Short mmCIF file of C-alpha atoms and ligand atoms in Angstrom, two decimals:
data_model
loop_
_atom_site.label_atom_id
_atom_site.label_comp_id
_atom_site.label_asym_id
_atom_site.label_seq_id
_atom_site.Cartn_x
_atom_site.Cartn_y
_atom_site.Cartn_z
CA UNK A 1 297.43 233.72 38.31
CA UNK A 2 295.91 236.34 40.29
CA UNK A 3 292.25 235.00 39.56
CA UNK A 4 293.43 231.32 40.48
CA UNK A 5 291.58 229.55 43.56
CA UNK A 6 294.28 226.73 42.99
CA UNK A 7 297.17 229.51 43.15
CA UNK A 8 295.55 231.18 46.13
CA UNK A 9 295.68 228.30 47.98
CA UNK A 10 298.88 226.98 47.16
CA UNK A 11 300.49 230.38 47.93
CA UNK A 12 298.41 230.49 51.18
CA UNK A 13 296.40 233.48 50.26
CA UNK A 14 293.55 231.42 51.02
CA UNK A 15 294.08 228.63 53.74
CA UNK A 16 292.85 225.02 53.55
CA UNK A 17 292.82 221.56 54.72
CA UNK A 18 296.64 220.93 53.88
CA UNK A 19 298.01 217.49 54.09
CA UNK A 20 301.45 217.53 52.51
CA UNK A 21 303.40 220.99 51.19
CA UNK A 22 307.38 221.46 49.73
CA UNK A 23 308.89 223.91 47.87
CA UNK A 24 307.00 222.71 44.39
CA UNK A 25 303.86 221.23 45.15
CA UNK A 26 300.50 221.42 47.79
CA UNK A 27 298.10 218.97 48.28
CA UNK A 28 294.87 219.42 50.48
CA UNK A 29 291.27 218.02 50.43
CA UNK A 30 288.78 218.39 48.18
CA UNK A 31 285.62 220.08 49.38
CA UNK A 32 283.49 218.04 47.61
CA UNK A 33 284.99 214.61 48.89
CA UNK A 34 284.29 212.24 46.40
CA UNK A 35 285.60 209.11 49.10
CA UNK A 36 287.16 208.86 52.34
CA UNK A 37 290.41 210.17 51.21
CA UNK A 38 290.34 212.78 48.34
CA UNK A 39 292.92 215.20 48.45
CA UNK A 40 294.53 217.44 45.16
CA UNK A 41 297.95 217.61 44.40
CA UNK A 42 298.96 220.80 42.31
CA UNK A 43 302.12 222.62 41.57
CA UNK A 44 302.22 226.31 43.14
CA UNK A 45 303.52 227.15 39.79
CA UNK A 46 300.49 228.27 37.54
CA UNK A 47 299.90 225.20 34.32
CA UNK A 48 296.54 224.88 32.96
CA UNK A 49 296.62 221.55 32.85
CA UNK A 50 298.90 217.95 32.30
CA UNK A 51 299.98 218.55 28.53
CA UNK A 52 300.33 222.97 29.52
CA UNK A 53 303.76 222.76 29.17
CA UNK A 54 304.58 221.11 32.47
CA UNK A 55 309.01 220.58 33.58
CA UNK A 56 309.46 217.20 33.59
CA UNK A 57 310.89 218.14 36.87
CA UNK A 58 307.43 219.58 38.52
CA UNK A 59 306.37 216.08 37.39
CA UNK A 60 308.32 214.59 39.30
CA UNK A 61 307.47 216.77 42.44
CA UNK A 62 303.97 216.06 41.93
CA UNK A 63 304.71 212.38 41.90
CA UNK A 64 306.35 212.87 45.05
CA UNK A 65 303.44 214.78 46.32
CA UNK A 66 300.79 212.05 45.48
CA UNK A 67 303.43 209.43 47.48
CA UNK A 68 303.71 211.72 50.54
CA UNK A 69 299.86 212.03 50.45
CA UNK A 70 299.50 208.54 50.45
CA UNK A 71 301.74 207.91 53.32
CA UNK A 72 300.26 210.41 55.61
CA UNK A 73 296.55 209.23 54.54
CA UNK A 74 297.08 205.78 54.79
CA UNK A 75 296.33 204.45 51.46
CA UNK A 76 299.49 203.50 50.26
CA UNK A 77 298.24 200.58 52.18
CA UNK A 78 295.28 199.97 50.77
CA UNK A 79 295.67 201.38 47.72
CA UNK A 80 294.24 204.24 45.87
CA UNK A 81 293.59 206.47 42.16
CA UNK A 82 295.06 209.58 40.44
CA UNK A 83 293.24 211.47 38.37
CA UNK A 84 294.23 214.38 36.31
CA UNK A 85 291.31 215.73 34.95
CA UNK A 86 292.41 217.74 31.49
CA UNK A 87 290.29 219.67 28.94
CA UNK A 88 286.05 219.75 28.78
CA UNK A 89 285.46 216.73 28.06
CA UNK A 90 287.24 215.22 31.01
CA UNK A 91 284.65 217.44 32.84
CA UNK A 92 288.16 219.75 34.34
CA UNK A 93 286.22 222.64 36.28
CA UNK A 94 289.90 224.31 37.75
CA UNK A 95 292.09 225.17 35.19
CA UNK A 96 295.14 224.69 37.28
CA UNK A 97 296.55 221.59 36.86
CA UNK A 98 295.78 219.08 39.73
CA UNK A 99 295.86 215.17 40.80
CA UNK A 100 293.02 214.08 42.13
CA UNK A 101 294.06 211.73 45.04
CA UNK A 102 291.09 209.15 45.67
CA UNK A 103 290.87 206.15 48.28
CA UNK A 104 289.90 205.01 51.49
CA UNK A 105 287.18 202.56 49.89
CA UNK A 106 286.62 200.32 47.43
CA UNK A 107 286.56 202.74 43.96
CA UNK A 108 284.32 201.48 41.03
CA UNK A 109 284.82 202.30 37.64
CA UNK A 110 281.48 203.66 37.27
CA UNK A 111 280.17 206.58 39.35
CA UNK A 112 282.00 210.05 39.50
CA UNK A 113 284.83 208.59 41.34
CA UNK A 114 285.43 207.56 38.09
CA UNK A 115 285.76 210.84 36.28
CA UNK A 116 287.37 212.39 39.42
CA UNK A 117 284.95 214.86 40.01
CA UNK A 118 280.96 215.16 40.72
CA UNK A 119 278.36 215.01 37.62
P1 AMP B 1 287.84 219.04 38.24
O1 AMP B 1 286.79 218.26 38.06
O2 AMP B 1 288.93 218.26 37.99
O3 AMP B 1 288.62 220.69 37.71
O4 AMP B 1 288.01 219.02 39.91
C1 AMP B 1 288.01 220.30 40.45
C2 AMP B 1 287.84 219.91 42.23
O5 AMP B 1 288.16 221.28 43.04
C3 AMP B 1 286.59 219.42 42.54
O6 AMP B 1 286.81 218.40 42.80
C4 AMP B 1 286.32 220.52 43.28
O7 AMP B 1 285.23 220.43 44.48
C5 AMP B 1 287.49 221.36 43.82
N1 AMP B 1 287.49 222.20 44.70
C6 AMP B 1 287.16 223.07 44.19
N2 AMP B 1 287.46 224.42 44.50
C7 AMP B 1 288.46 224.25 45.54
C8 AMP B 1 288.59 224.76 47.08
N3 AMP B 1 288.50 226.14 46.81
N4 AMP B 1 289.04 224.10 47.90
C9 AMP B 1 289.01 222.55 47.47
N5 AMP B 1 288.39 222.28 46.81
C10 AMP B 1 288.15 222.46 45.43
#
């Protein structure tokens, strides 16, 4: 989508703080981090959210991207949280599918990291 910020980051029309990339997904640091590690994993192809007809192959590529991000940031050893805000009630603000990878400190069930976005 031409006006989608995450499409532009995924296609390097806008540069970002990249953590991992392959032919299907891109991972970059959230510009408003809620934890020491806060990385977004997005498919290069545009889908509005997790239930926008995303092919199984793309879902598998996203999970592989999470694995690579966890290893690259070290949270594979300490634990991390993955969140996919989906739709208005979840507070999704960017309508390009993205998985938040949060870690680097003890995460609580309360607070903004519980929802993966700032209130
Ligand atoms: P969500 O509320 O799940 O839609 O989360 C969107 C996330 O994208 C927020 O945590 C924002 O801080 C983050 N974000 C928005 N624009 C950018 C950007 N240009 N670069 C990095 N992160 C961004």
